[in-house]
Amino acid sequence: MARVVVSARLPDPTAAQRLRAAGHEVLLRDDPRPAAPEELLRLTAGREGLLAMPVDRIDARLLDARPELRFVANFGVGHDNVDVDAATARGVLVTNTPGVLSEAVADHCVALVLAAARRVVEGDRLTRAGGWTGFSTDLLLGIDLSGATVGLVGLGRIGTAVARRLVLGFGMRGLYAGRSARPQLEAELGLRRAELHELLARSDVVTLHLPLTEQTRGLIGARELAAMREGAVLVNVARGPIVDEPALLEALRDGRIRAGLDVFDHEPLPPGHPLLALETAVLTPHIASAGRRSRAAMAALAVHNLLEMLAGRRPPNLVNPEAWTTPA
Ligand code: DGY
């Protein structure tokens, strides 16, 4: 029997019940929103296992304060909230939930592409505000997706799911930038691999599908935004800091590009944040994976990973295999 904590209410209550059914003593924080850092510190006292939200900061400070914490099961595929090196150095195992949310995130990415390219939110605001004075030949002109080019930065599970939707469903042409060539997908979807700057210069829509790491932080900066086509759309469903936010604000203020953003440097966006005033951006509150089925599957997978670690078995989604040592 181990003592574990689930740091926020899971979308499927049966998932956490499985931890109890396995005989563990479980502290369930009954709030769907994340805990503040000091509360997280309190919650983890005396706990061997933590089922963490992707915004819970698990750093050297927390790990040093809680040497009893051995297992962190992250609810989410992104794990930039965990200092994985610090965890590895302390022998703490970390898992994530890849795969089960790819289709939901891809759906949301396409929703943002459509909203920004066809100016859906601007149209809604104009209509409600009484600013629609009748049919007009040049009202809210946008991008015709069919025949336009999408540039996918990152072609992992989520990038591939987005490519399938936009290429097969909407008749877009596809470029991708990625660490490795994907010849099968190139053949299946007619994609072409390109360097980032070529991709930016040739795409009408650019979508981001990368983890946040020291290499990807600020990857899309002022130079990259300037390389984008006039009137192009940038969609970020990955992590905010992959895009240099001040540079993005400049590009959006100029109206050179439009954006669909689900993730930000600081979440939630503070009141008065300059993005809130820009018509050229469509904003959603980090909900790309928020399909009911996907969120339940994320909960089930996070619980499964935690149960496997607690049982001394190697979990299926271990982020830091270096920390794994076969139990004696
Ligand atoms: C993830 O999985 O990393 C998402 O951002 C949270 O759903």
mmCIF file of C-alpha atoms and ligand atoms in Angstrom:
data_model
loop_
_atom_site.group_PDB
_atom_site.id
_atom_site.type_symbol
_atom_site.label_atom_id
_atom_site.label_comp_id
_atom_site.label_asym_id
_atom_site.label_seq_id
_atom_site.Cartn_x
_atom_site.Cartn_y
_atom_site.Cartn_z
ATOM 1 C CA MET A 1 0.000 0.000 0.000
ATOM 2 C CA ALA A 2 1.328 3.431 -0.943
ATOM 3 C CA ARG A 3 0.194 6.964 -0.180
ATOM 4 C CA VAL A 4 -0.639 8.935 -3.295
ATOM 5 C CA VAL A 5 -2.194 12.267 -4.173
ATOM 6 C CA VAL A 6 -4.205 13.331 -7.212
ATOM 7 C CA SER A 7 -3.650 17.079 -7.504
ATOM 8 C CA ALA A 8 -6.938 17.987 -9.233
ATOM 9 C CA ARG A 9 -10.359 16.403 -9.762
ATOM 10 C CA LEU A 10 -10.171 14.037 -12.732
ATOM 11 C CA PRO A 11 -12.811 14.191 -15.458
ATOM 12 C CA ASP A 12 -13.615 10.516 -14.863
ATOM 13 C CA PRO A 13 -14.047 9.749 -11.119
ATOM 14 C CA THR A 14 -13.729 5.997 -11.723
ATOM 15 C CA ALA A 15 -10.089 6.510 -12.734
ATOM 16 C CA ALA A 16 -9.004 7.566 -9.256
ATOM 17 C CA GLN A 17 -11.177 4.845 -7.699
ATOM 18 C CA ARG A 18 -8.879 2.326 -9.387
ATOM 19 C CA LEU A 19 -6.039 3.616 -7.233
ATOM 20 C CA ARG A 20 -8.104 2.919 -4.098
ATOM 21 C CA ALA A 21 -9.246 -0.436 -5.435
ATOM 22 C CA ALA A 22 -5.575 -1.380 -5.751
ATOM 23 C CA GLY A 23 -5.230 -0.750 -1.998
ATOM 24 C CA HIS A 24 -3.516 2.623 -2.020
ATOM 25 C CA GLU A 25 -4.306 5.455 0.357
ATOM 26 C CA VAL A 26 -5.444 8.233 -1.985
ATOM 27 C CA LEU A 27 -5.791 11.945 -1.320
ATOM 28 C CA LEU A 28 -8.067 13.428 -3.984
ATOM 29 C CA ARG A 29 -8.011 17.196 -4.290
ATOM 30 C CA ASP A 30 -11.602 18.025 -5.186
ATOM 31 C CA ASP A 31 -11.052 20.935 -7.558
ATOM 32 C CA PRO A 32 -10.699 20.691 -11.344
ATOM 33 C CA ARG A 33 -8.300 23.654 -11.344
ATOM 34 C CA PRO A 34 -4.627 23.240 -10.493
ATOM 35 C CA ALA A 35 -3.277 23.770 -6.999
ATOM 36 C CA ALA A 36 -1.097 26.785 -6.219
ATOM 37 C CA PRO A 37 2.593 25.843 -5.671
ATOM 38 C CA GLU A 38 2.387 26.112 -1.872
ATOM 39 C CA GLU A 39 -0.723 23.933 -1.809
ATOM 40 C CA LEU A 40 0.995 21.372 -4.048
ATOM 41 C CA LEU A 41 3.874 21.307 -1.599
ATOM 42 C CA ARG A 42 1.455 20.641 1.271
ATOM 43 C CA LEU A 43 -0.480 18.012 -0.683
ATOM 44 C CA THR A 44 2.614 15.995 -1.509
ATOM 45 C CA ALA A 45 3.768 15.693 2.115
ATOM 46 C CA GLY A 46 4.311 12.021 2.915
ATOM 47 C CA ARG A 47 3.171 10.925 -0.594
ATOM 48 C CA GLU A 48 5.076 8.449 -2.715
ATOM 49 C CA GLY A 49 3.017 9.010 -5.839
ATOM 50 C CA LEU A 50 1.602 12.136 -7.478
ATOM 51 C CA LEU A 51 -0.886 12.294 -10.310
ATOM 52 C CA ALA A 52 -0.056 15.788 -11.539
ATOM 53 C CA MET A 53 -1.700 18.323 -13.810
ATOM 54 C CA PRO A 54 0.387 19.551 -16.759
ATOM 55 C CA VAL A 55 0.665 22.951 -15.101
ATOM 56 C CA ASP A 56 1.793 21.695 -11.666
ATOM 57 C CA ARG A 57 5.386 22.849 -11.288
ATOM 58 C CA ILE A 58 7.484 19.909 -10.172
ATOM 59 C CA ASP A 59 10.974 21.246 -9.787
ATOM 60 C CA ALA A 60 14.103 20.582 -7.744
ATOM 61 C CA ARG A 61 12.678 22.641 -4.867
ATOM 62 C CA LEU A 62 9.585 20.455 -4.567
ATOM 63 C CA LEU A 63 11.534 17.235 -5.109
ATOM 64 C CA ASP A 64 14.085 18.191 -2.435
ATOM 65 C CA ALA A 65 11.335 19.127 -0.014
ATOM 66 C CA ARG A 66 9.582 15.805 -0.689
ATOM 67 C CA PRO A 67 12.257 13.076 -0.935
ATOM 68 C CA GLU A 68 9.492 10.526 -0.281
ATOM 69 C CA LEU A 69 7.957 11.354 -3.699
ATOM 70 C CA ARG A 70 9.096 8.599 -6.110
ATOM 71 C CA PHE A 71 6.529 8.616 -8.917
ATOM 72 C CA VAL A 72 4.980 11.451 -10.929
ATOM 73 C CA ALA A 73 2.233 10.565 -13.420
ATOM 74 C CA ASN A 74 1.493 13.634 -15.510
ATOM 75 C CA PHE A 75 -2.047 14.155 -16.835
ATOM 76 C CA GLY A 76 -1.029 15.324 -20.315
ATOM 77 C CA VAL A 77 1.441 14.593 -23.051
ATOM 78 C CA GLY A 78 3.480 17.750 -22.426
ATOM 79 C CA HIS A 79 5.737 17.463 -19.386
ATOM 80 C CA ASP A 80 7.609 20.763 -19.447
ATOM 81 C CA ASN A 81 6.054 21.392 -16.027
ATOM 82 C CA VAL A 82 8.373 18.736 -14.620
ATOM 83 C CA ASP A 83 12.101 19.314 -14.303
ATOM 84 C CA VAL A 84 12.832 15.879 -15.729
ATOM 85 C CA ASP A 85 16.597 16.175 -15.200
ATOM 86 C CA ALA A 86 16.069 16.991 -11.542
ATOM 87 C CA ALA A 87 13.644 14.072 -11.241
ATOM 88 C CA THR A 88 16.065 11.692 -12.976
ATOM 89 C CA ALA A 89 18.936 12.821 -10.760
ATOM 90 C CA ARG A 90 16.808 11.889 -7.738
ATOM 91 C CA GLY A 91 15.574 8.595 -9.204
ATOM 92 C CA VAL A 92 11.999 9.891 -9.509
ATOM 93 C CA LEU A 93 10.051 8.237 -12.359
ATOM 94 C CA VAL A 94 7.947 10.520 -14.576
ATOM 95 C CA THR A 95 5.231 9.480 -17.045
ATOM 96 C CA ASN A 96 2.926 11.280 -19.495
ATOM 97 C CA THR A 97 -0.159 10.413 -21.569
ATOM 98 C CA PRO A 98 0.756 10.360 -25.260
ATOM 99 C CA GLY A 99 -1.555 9.124 -27.997
ATOM 100 C CA VAL A 100 -4.945 9.301 -26.305
ATOM 101 C CA LEU A 101 -5.380 13.040 -26.895
ATOM 102 C CA SER A 102 -3.913 13.430 -30.395
ATOM 103 C CA GLU A 103 -7.243 13.399 -32.257
ATOM 104 C CA ALA A 104 -8.849 15.876 -29.841
ATOM 105 C CA VAL A 105 -5.915 18.273 -30.097
ATOM 106 C CA ALA A 106 -5.960 17.956 -33.889
ATOM 107 C CA ASP A 107 -9.699 18.750 -33.921
ATOM 108 C CA HIS A 108 -9.084 21.861 -31.879
ATOM 109 C CA CYS A 109 -6.166 22.886 -34.054
ATOM 110 C CA VAL A 110 -8.412 22.713 -37.111
ATOM 111 C CA ALA A 111 -11.089 24.694 -35.255
ATOM 112 C CA LEU A 112 -8.527 27.455 -34.671
ATOM 113 C CA VAL A 113 -7.299 27.271 -38.272
ATOM 114 C CA LEU A 114 -10.854 27.721 -39.532
ATOM 115 C CA ALA A 115 -11.717 30.389 -36.983
ATOM 116 C CA ALA A 116 -8.648 32.478 -37.824
ATOM 117 C CA ALA A 117 -8.552 31.806 -41.584
ATOM 118 C CA ARG A 118 -12.276 32.476 -42.079
ATOM 119 C CA ARG A 119 -12.525 35.123 -39.355
ATOM 120 C CA VAL A 120 -15.344 33.378 -37.524
ATOM 121 C CA VAL A 121 -14.897 35.131 -34.184
ATOM 122 C CA GLU A 122 -14.566 38.582 -35.751
ATOM 123 C CA GLY A 123 -17.756 37.863 -37.712
ATOM 124 C CA ASP A 124 -19.564 36.772 -34.557
ATOM 125 C CA ARG A 125 -18.464 39.905 -32.687
ATOM 126 C CA LEU A 126 -19.422 42.199 -35.550
ATOM 127 C CA THR A 127 -22.854 40.599 -35.893
ATOM 128 C CA ARG A 128 -23.630 40.772 -32.170
ATOM 129 C CA ALA A 129 -22.399 44.370 -31.900
ATOM 130 C CA GLY A 130 -24.815 45.493 -34.601
ATOM 131 C CA GLY A 131 -21.965 46.383 -36.949
ATOM 132 C CA TRP A 132 -23.234 44.231 -39.826
ATOM 133 C CA THR A 133 -24.800 46.625 -42.299
ATOM 134 C CA GLY A 134 -25.643 44.063 -44.984
ATOM 135 C CA PHE A 135 -23.974 41.903 -47.596
ATOM 136 C CA SER A 136 -20.676 43.327 -48.706
ATOM 137 C CA THR A 137 -18.272 42.040 -51.346
ATOM 138 C CA ASP A 138 -15.229 42.617 -49.159
ATOM 139 C CA LEU A 139 -16.490 41.895 -45.667
ATOM 140 C CA LEU A 140 -14.038 39.810 -43.578
ATOM 141 C CA LEU A 141 -12.244 38.191 -46.478
ATOM 142 C CA GLY A 142 -10.136 35.234 -45.448
ATOM 143 C CA ILE A 143 -8.050 32.326 -46.713
ATOM 144 C CA ASP A 144 -9.537 29.652 -49.000
ATOM 145 C CA LEU A 145 -8.089 26.530 -47.413
ATOM 146 C CA SER A 146 -8.476 24.286 -50.440
ATOM 147 C CA GLY A 147 -5.315 24.573 -52.508
ATOM 148 C CA ALA A 148 -3.552 26.656 -49.837
ATOM 149 C CA THR A 149 -0.461 25.342 -48.040
ATOM 150 C CA VAL A 150 -0.242 24.232 -44.438
ATOM 151 C CA GLY A 151 3.183 24.107 -42.797
ATOM 152 C CA LEU A 152 3.325 21.661 -39.915
ATOM 153 C CA VAL A 153 6.140 22.340 -37.482
ATOM 154 C CA GLY A 154 6.543 18.927 -35.888
ATOM 155 C CA LEU A 155 5.082 15.787 -37.413
ATOM 156 C CA GLY A 156 4.560 13.496 -34.444
ATOM 157 C CA ARG A 157 1.190 12.031 -33.512
ATOM 158 C CA ILE A 158 -0.627 15.360 -33.250
ATOM 159 C CA GLY A 159 1.016 16.944 -36.307
ATOM 160 C CA THR A 160 0.119 13.848 -38.326
ATOM 161 C CA ALA A 161 -3.507 13.946 -37.167
ATOM 162 C CA VAL A 162 -3.673 17.634 -38.171
ATOM 163 C CA ALA A 163 -2.069 16.880 -41.560
ATOM 164 C CA ARG A 164 -4.650 14.158 -42.256
ATOM 165 C CA ARG A 165 -7.517 16.521 -41.505
ATOM 166 C CA LEU A 166 -6.217 19.503 -43.470
ATOM 167 C CA VAL A 167 -4.740 17.659 -46.450
ATOM 168 C CA LEU A 168 -7.286 14.881 -46.917
ATOM 169 C CA GLY A 169 -10.307 16.765 -45.567
ATOM 170 C CA PHE A 170 -9.721 20.296 -46.835
ATOM 171 C CA GLY A 171 -7.519 19.701 -49.863
ATOM 172 C CA MET A 172 -4.551 21.678 -48.540
ATOM 173 C CA ARG A 173 -0.989 21.107 -49.670
ATOM 174 C CA GLY A 174 1.372 20.180 -46.853
ATOM 175 C CA LEU A 175 4.927 21.010 -45.841
ATOM 176 C CA TYR A 176 6.494 19.809 -42.629
ATOM 177 C CA ALA A 177 9.580 20.572 -40.592
ATOM 178 C CA GLY A 178 10.796 17.899 -38.249
ATOM 179 C CA ARG A 179 13.831 16.187 -36.831
ATOM 180 C CA SER A 180 13.350 13.108 -38.977
ATOM 181 C CA ALA A 181 12.023 12.470 -42.457
ATOM 182 C CA ARG A 182 8.654 10.685 -42.638
ATOM 183 C CA PRO A 183 8.722 9.066 -46.106
ATOM 184 C CA GLN A 184 5.537 7.036 -45.554
ATOM 185 C CA LEU A 185 3.522 10.097 -44.596
ATOM 186 C CA GLU A 186 5.085 12.033 -47.448
ATOM 187 C CA ALA A 187 3.797 9.364 -49.838
ATOM 188 C CA GLU A 188 0.386 9.010 -48.151
ATOM 189 C CA LEU A 189 -0.393 12.716 -47.837
ATOM 190 C CA GLY A 190 1.823 14.261 -50.495
ATOM 191 C CA LEU A 191 3.750 16.154 -47.810
ATOM 192 C CA ARG A 192 7.165 17.645 -48.431
ATOM 193 C CA ARG A 193 9.837 18.157 -45.791
ATOM 194 C CA ALA A 194 11.272 21.684 -45.627
ATOM 195 C CA GLU A 195 13.597 23.751 -43.478
ATOM 196 C CA LEU A 196 11.717 25.910 -41.009
ATOM 197 C CA HIS A 197 12.328 29.191 -42.860
ATOM 198 C CA GLU A 198 11.259 27.772 -46.198
ATOM 199 C CA LEU A 199 8.143 26.338 -44.574
ATOM 200 C CA LEU A 200 7.279 29.698 -43.011
ATOM 201 C CA ALA A 201 7.771 31.556 -46.281
ATOM 202 C CA ARG A 202 5.658 29.135 -48.311
ATOM 203 C CA SER A 203 2.743 28.416 -45.962
ATOM 204 C CA ASP A 204 -0.636 30.118 -45.708
ATOM 205 C CA VAL A 205 -1.266 28.347 -42.413
ATOM 206 C CA VAL A 206 1.448 27.329 -39.933
ATOM 207 C CA THR A 207 0.632 24.957 -37.070
ATOM 208 C CA LEU A 208 2.936 24.093 -34.158
ATOM 209 C CA HIS A 209 3.244 20.557 -32.751
ATOM 210 C CA LEU A 210 6.415 20.456 -30.683
ATOM 211 C CA PRO A 211 7.167 19.856 -27.033
ATOM 212 C CA LEU A 212 8.539 22.812 -25.080
ATOM 213 C CA THR A 213 12.241 22.198 -24.480
ATOM 214 C CA GLU A 214 15.317 24.406 -24.233
ATOM 215 C CA GLN A 215 15.704 23.874 -28.014
ATOM 216 C CA THR A 216 12.146 24.880 -28.927
ATOM 217 C CA ARG A 217 11.715 27.800 -26.500
ATOM 218 C CA GLY A 218 11.391 30.961 -28.629
ATOM 219 C CA LEU A 219 11.749 28.929 -31.855
ATOM 220 C CA ILE A 220 9.234 31.211 -33.558
ATOM 221 C CA GLY A 221 10.722 34.656 -32.951
ATOM 222 C CA ALA A 222 10.657 37.994 -34.751
ATOM 223 C CA ARG A 223 12.720 36.684 -37.699
ATOM 224 C CA GLU A 224 10.505 33.652 -38.151
ATOM 225 C CA LEU A 225 7.300 35.701 -37.898
ATOM 226 C CA ALA A 226 8.706 38.145 -40.449
ATOM 227 C CA ALA A 227 9.370 35.201 -42.777
ATOM 228 C CA MET A 228 5.671 34.261 -42.773
ATOM 229 C CA ARG A 229 3.481 35.258 -45.685
ATOM 230 C CA GLU A 230 1.428 38.419 -45.389
ATOM 231 C CA GLY A 231 -2.043 37.402 -44.189
ATOM 232 C CA ALA A 232 -0.945 33.919 -43.096
ATOM 233 C CA VAL A 233 -2.310 32.229 -39.977
ATOM 234 C CA LEU A 234 -0.228 30.835 -37.097
ATOM 235 C CA VAL A 235 -1.869 28.273 -34.815
ATOM 236 C CA ASN A 236 -0.299 27.206 -31.524
ATOM 237 C CA VAL A 237 -1.800 24.236 -29.700
ATOM 238 C CA ALA A 238 1.580 23.159 -28.284
ATOM 239 C CA ARG A 239 3.061 25.460 -25.625
ATOM 240 C CA GLY A 240 3.045 29.257 -25.432
ATOM 241 C CA PRO A 241 6.794 29.875 -24.971
ATOM 242 C CA ILE A 242 7.613 28.148 -28.295
ATOM 243 C CA VAL A 243 6.554 31.498 -29.789
ATOM 244 C CA ASP A 244 8.222 34.718 -28.663
ATOM 245 C CA GLU A 245 5.086 36.428 -27.341
ATOM 246 C CA PRO A 246 6.262 40.079 -27.620
ATOM 247 C CA ALA A 247 7.307 39.444 -31.245
ATOM 248 C CA LEU A 248 3.966 37.768 -31.933
ATOM 249 C CA LEU A 249 2.136 40.741 -30.443
ATOM 250 C CA GLU A 250 3.984 43.041 -32.838
ATOM 251 C CA ALA A 251 3.117 40.917 -35.867
ATOM 252 C CA LEU A 252 -0.539 40.717 -34.810
ATOM 253 C CA ARG A 253 -0.745 44.456 -34.115
ATOM 254 C CA ASP A 254 0.605 45.175 -37.603
ATOM 255 C CA GLY A 255 -2.085 42.862 -38.954
ATOM 256 C CA ARG A 256 0.620 41.099 -41.008
ATOM 257 C CA ILE A 257 -0.566 37.721 -39.763
ATOM 258 C CA ARG A 258 -3.463 36.235 -37.792
ATOM 259 C CA ALA A 259 -3.220 33.677 -35.028
ATOM 260 C CA GLY A 260 -5.216 30.979 -33.293
ATOM 261 C CA LEU A 261 -3.787 30.403 -29.831
ATOM 262 C CA ASP A 262 -4.693 27.854 -27.172
ATOM 263 C CA VAL A 263 -1.527 28.238 -25.103
ATOM 264 C CA PHE A 264 0.316 31.243 -23.699
ATOM 265 C CA ASP A 265 3.434 32.309 -21.812
ATOM 266 C CA HIS A 266 1.381 32.859 -18.675
ATOM 267 C CA GLU A 267 -1.830 30.949 -18.107
ATOM 268 C CA PRO A 268 -4.442 32.113 -17.437
ATOM 269 C CA LEU A 269 -3.904 35.286 -19.459
ATOM 270 C CA PRO A 270 -3.912 38.123 -16.935
ATOM 271 C CA PRO A 271 -6.634 40.795 -17.242
ATOM 272 C CA GLY A 272 -5.509 43.584 -19.546
ATOM 273 C CA HIS A 273 -3.046 41.359 -21.436
ATOM 274 C CA PRO A 274 -2.440 42.983 -24.869
ATOM 275 C CA LEU A 275 -3.557 39.848 -26.741
ATOM 276 C CA LEU A 276 -7.056 40.307 -25.344
ATOM 277 C CA ALA A 277 -7.506 43.513 -27.325
ATOM 278 C CA LEU A 278 -6.345 42.170 -30.688
ATOM 279 C CA GLU A 279 -8.949 41.287 -33.318
ATOM 280 C CA THR A 280 -6.258 39.428 -35.272
ATOM 281 C CA ALA A 281 -6.045 36.622 -32.699
ATOM 282 C CA VAL A 282 -8.554 33.927 -31.765
ATOM 283 C CA LEU A 283 -7.917 32.795 -28.205
ATOM 284 C CA THR A 284 -8.984 29.669 -26.333
ATOM 285 C CA PRO A 285 -8.093 28.720 -22.736
ATOM 286 C CA HIS A 286 -5.766 25.674 -23.100
ATOM 287 C CA ILE A 287 -8.620 23.351 -24.058
ATOM 288 C CA ALA A 288 -7.190 21.582 -27.109
ATOM 289 C CA SER A 289 -7.353 18.167 -25.431
ATOM 290 C CA ALA A 290 -10.742 18.837 -23.816
ATOM 291 C CA GLY A 291 -12.799 16.260 -25.682
ATOM 292 C CA ARG A 292 -14.779 14.322 -23.031
ATOM 293 C CA ARG A 293 -13.558 10.947 -24.269
ATOM 294 C CA SER A 294 -9.973 12.124 -24.591
ATOM 295 C CA ARG A 295 -9.854 13.651 -21.128
ATOM 296 C CA ALA A 296 -11.282 10.428 -19.641
ATOM 297 C CA ALA A 297 -8.653 8.444 -21.556
ATOM 298 C CA MET A 298 -5.905 10.750 -20.248
ATOM 299 C CA ALA A 299 -7.115 10.135 -16.687
ATOM 300 C CA ALA A 300 -7.209 6.373 -17.238
ATOM 301 C CA LEU A 301 -3.710 6.335 -18.728
ATOM 302 C CA ALA A 302 -2.224 8.532 -16.000
ATOM 303 C CA VAL A 303 -3.742 6.224 -13.360
ATOM 304 C CA HIS A 304 -2.474 3.144 -15.188
ATOM 305 C CA ASN A 305 1.048 4.603 -15.339
ATOM 306 C CA LEU A 306 0.920 5.404 -11.628
ATOM 307 C CA LEU A 307 -0.394 1.949 -10.705
ATOM 308 C CA GLU A 308 2.355 0.274 -12.725
ATOM 309 C CA MET A 309 5.054 2.348 -11.034
ATOM 310 C CA LEU A 310 3.584 1.674 -7.593
ATOM 311 C CA ALA A 311 3.591 -2.043 -8.388
ATOM 312 C CA GLY A 312 7.292 -1.864 -9.280
ATOM 313 C CA ARG A 313 6.626 -2.424 -12.973
ATOM 314 C CA ARG A 314 7.968 -0.279 -15.758
ATOM 315 C CA PRO A 315 5.099 2.018 -16.831
ATOM 316 C CA PRO A 316 4.184 2.243 -20.518
ATOM 317 C CA ASN A 317 4.826 5.975 -20.849
ATOM 318 C CA LEU A 318 8.038 6.525 -18.952
ATOM 319 C CA VAL A 319 9.529 9.908 -19.852
ATOM 320 C CA ASN A 320 12.865 9.321 -18.099
ATOM 321 C CA PRO A 321 13.940 5.712 -18.724
ATOM 322 C CA GLU A 322 17.371 6.661 -17.296
ATOM 323 C CA ALA A 323 15.747 6.748 -13.865
ATOM 324 C CA TRP A 324 14.418 3.200 -14.207
ATOM 325 C CA THR A 325 16.251 0.532 -12.300
ATOM 326 C CA THR A 326 14.776 -2.963 -12.166
ATOM 327 C CA PRO A 327 13.430 -3.512 -8.658
ATOM 328 C CA ALA A 328 15.433 -6.099 -6.688
HETATM 329 C C1 DGY B 1 -1.007 18.238 -22.808
HETATM 330 O O1 DGY B 1 -1.418 17.080 -22.814
HETATM 331 O O2 DGY B 1 0.176 18.496 -22.764
HETATM 332 C C2 DGY B 1 -2.018 19.319 -22.872
HETATM 333 O O3 DGY B 1 -1.472 20.559 -22.993
HETATM 334 C C3 DGY B 1 -2.943 19.266 -21.680
HETATM 335 O O4 DGY B 1 -3.993 18.583 -22.098
#
